[in-house]
XYZ file of N, CA and C in Angstrom:
216
model
N 5.523 -10.333 -8.921
C 5.106 -9.772 -7.593
C 5.875 -10.100 -6.558
N 5.906 -9.020 -5.413
C 6.928 -9.510 -4.294
C 6.149 -10.411 -3.514
N 7.072 -11.145 -2.534
C 6.334 -12.129 -1.520
C 5.932 -11.202 -0.528
N 4.935 -11.537 0.312
C 4.269 -11.053 1.145
C 2.943 -11.229 1.333
N 2.085 -10.390 1.840
C 0.638 -10.537 2.148
C -0.187 -9.987 0.854
N -1.216 -10.672 0.476
C -1.985 -10.211 -0.676
C -3.418 -10.228 0.149
N -4.236 -8.782 0.058
C -5.368 -8.726 0.728
C -6.376 -8.485 -0.503
N -7.359 -9.038 -0.746
C -8.442 -8.957 -1.819
C -9.598 -8.580 -1.146
N -10.211 -7.384 -1.681
C -11.364 -6.567 -1.279
C -11.702 -5.672 -2.371
N -13.019 -5.206 -2.367
C -13.576 -4.343 -3.409
C -12.614 -3.059 -3.152
N -12.629 -2.497 -2.293
C -11.906 -1.284 -1.874
C -11.349 -1.285 -0.464
N -10.150 -0.759 -0.438
C -9.478 -0.533 0.902
C -9.036 0.620 1.154
N -9.231 1.274 2.301
C -8.855 2.339 2.855
C -8.007 2.280 4.481
N -6.918 2.821 4.295
C -6.262 2.768 5.662
C -6.049 4.033 6.092
N -6.541 4.255 7.229
C -6.630 5.580 8.016
C -5.287 5.744 8.991
N -4.850 4.832 9.485
C -3.944 4.802 10.729
C -2.436 4.774 9.790
N -1.406 4.970 10.489
C -0.045 4.965 9.910
C 0.174 3.635 9.637
N 0.769 3.323 8.725
C 1.243 2.010 8.092
C 2.575 1.745 8.290
N 3.271 0.764 8.933
C 4.532 0.316 8.734
C 4.677 -1.148 8.020
N 5.523 -0.962 6.993
C 5.787 -2.418 6.103
C 6.591 -3.208 7.026
N 6.392 -4.328 7.436
C 7.159 -5.439 7.971
C 7.743 -6.516 7.390
N 7.306 -6.474 5.819
C 7.950 -7.434 5.163
C 7.252 -6.773 3.803
N 7.898 -7.399 2.666
C 7.317 -6.798 1.343
C 5.721 -7.305 1.310
N 5.033 -6.399 0.779
C 3.659 -6.271 0.913
C 3.000 -6.030 -0.318
N 1.975 -6.868 -0.742
C 1.163 -6.741 -1.961
C -0.083 -6.416 -1.547
N -0.813 -5.351 -1.996
C -2.240 -5.093 -1.800
C -3.027 -5.098 -3.061
N -4.072 -5.822 -3.362
C -4.721 -5.979 -4.412
C -6.123 -5.677 -4.109
N -6.748 -5.004 -5.127
C -8.219 -4.593 -4.811
C -9.089 -5.167 -6.122
N -9.813 -6.034 -5.783
C -10.592 -6.641 -7.021
C -11.915 -5.646 -7.285
N -12.376 -6.003 -8.599
C -13.570 -5.219 -9.053
C -13.214 -3.695 -9.213
N -11.842 -3.347 -9.390
C -11.408 -1.971 -9.533
C -11.708 -1.025 -8.472
N -11.723 -1.505 -7.047
C -11.707 -0.632 -5.978
C -10.504 0.164 -5.712
N -10.850 1.264 -5.117
C -9.799 2.246 -4.684
C -9.018 1.710 -3.564
N -7.785 2.049 -3.544
C -6.704 1.846 -2.485
C -6.324 3.230 -2.008
N -6.553 3.506 -0.889
C -6.374 4.873 -0.199
C -5.656 4.740 1.127
N -4.726 5.338 1.092
C -3.653 5.488 2.343
C -4.027 6.991 3.088
N -4.389 7.178 4.140
C -4.683 8.533 4.508
C -3.863 8.852 5.739
N -2.752 8.003 6.005
C -1.835 8.383 7.023
C -0.521 7.878 6.217
N 0.710 7.899 7.155
C 2.002 7.817 6.627
C 2.114 6.153 6.318
N 3.024 5.904 5.373
C 3.538 4.557 5.097
C 4.987 4.795 5.202
N 5.283 3.837 6.092
C 7.032 3.733 6.352
C 7.387 2.178 6.293
N 8.774 1.876 6.256
C 9.252 0.422 6.136
C 10.196 0.441 5.198
N 11.265 -0.355 5.398
C 12.298 -0.678 4.523
C 11.963 -2.081 3.714
N 10.589 -2.051 3.092
C 10.347 -3.264 2.289
C 9.634 -2.530 1.096
N 9.456 -3.584 0.121
C 8.554 -3.186 -0.931
C 6.937 -3.202 -0.793
N 6.289 -2.153 -1.239
C 4.960 -1.993 -1.316
C 4.382 -2.099 -2.742
N 3.559 -3.066 -3.057
C 3.056 -3.011 -4.329
C 1.441 -3.027 -4.221
N 0.970 -1.940 -5.008
C -0.451 -1.493 -4.907
C -1.348 -2.013 -6.174
N -1.909 -3.007 -6.193
C -2.606 -3.399 -7.744
C -4.126 -2.935 -7.703
N -4.543 -2.076 -8.538
C -6.066 -1.808 -8.717
C -6.233 -1.317 -10.120
N -7.504 -1.527 -10.654
C -7.687 -0.756 -11.866
C -8.379 0.525 -11.621
N -8.414 0.848 -10.469
C -8.837 2.170 -10.128
C -7.751 3.108 -9.481
N -8.015 4.179 -8.378
C -7.334 4.696 -8.078
C -6.296 4.388 -6.747
N -4.948 4.652 -6.900
C -4.441 4.532 -5.572
C -3.802 5.720 -5.209
N -4.212 6.301 -3.880
C -4.073 7.453 -3.550
C -3.097 7.507 -2.167
N -1.946 8.218 -1.931
C -1.244 8.434 -1.013
C -1.432 9.663 -0.424
N -2.355 10.103 0.687
C -2.534 11.157 1.114
C -1.806 11.736 1.984
N -0.560 11.029 2.491
C 0.331 11.683 3.399
C 1.748 11.152 2.846
N 2.775 11.517 3.742
C 4.133 11.248 3.482
C 4.359 9.869 3.535
N 5.100 9.179 2.374
C 5.692 7.916 2.222
C 7.016 7.894 2.406
N 7.383 7.218 3.435
C 9.063 7.218 3.767
C 9.512 8.379 4.453
N 8.685 8.900 5.209
C 9.234 10.023 6.134
C 10.110 9.449 7.224
N 10.029 8.249 7.605
C 10.921 7.699 8.709
C 11.724 6.657 8.047
N 11.143 5.789 7.146
C 11.882 4.760 6.723
C 11.422 4.578 5.224
N 12.223 4.898 4.271
C 11.756 4.876 2.695
C 11.446 3.433 2.283
N 10.216 2.938 1.929
C 10.128 1.538 1.135
C 11.230 1.491 0.035
N 11.519 0.258 0.097
C 12.864 -0.174 -0.895
C 12.339 -0.041 -2.295
N 10.799 -0.115 -2.472
C 10.214 0.176 -3.768
C 8.865 0.309 -3.639
N 8.171 1.008 -4.450
C 6.661 1.333 -4.496
C 6.192 1.352 -5.691
N 5.328 0.460 -5.936
C 4.763 0.177 -7.220
C 3.267 0.338 -7.158
N 2.491 1.301 -8.012
C 1.094 1.451 -7.867
C 0.702 1.072 -9.350
N -0.122 -0.075 -9.519
C -0.520 -0.193 -10.970
C -2.086 -0.484 -11.004
């Protein structure tokens, strides 16, 4: 896993624009969904781990492409 922030929660929904300021790992426990309802930008890695859905409902990398994006 990449270095950075790990957030643990049942489900996570991000409604505002997200800018990656460092390599970031988001983990959802108990199979909760990870949902991004706005843009995701930044020249760092994004790893999203859940046993459920990971949804990107807007542009990823429109201003600055993440160096990698992994949804597991």
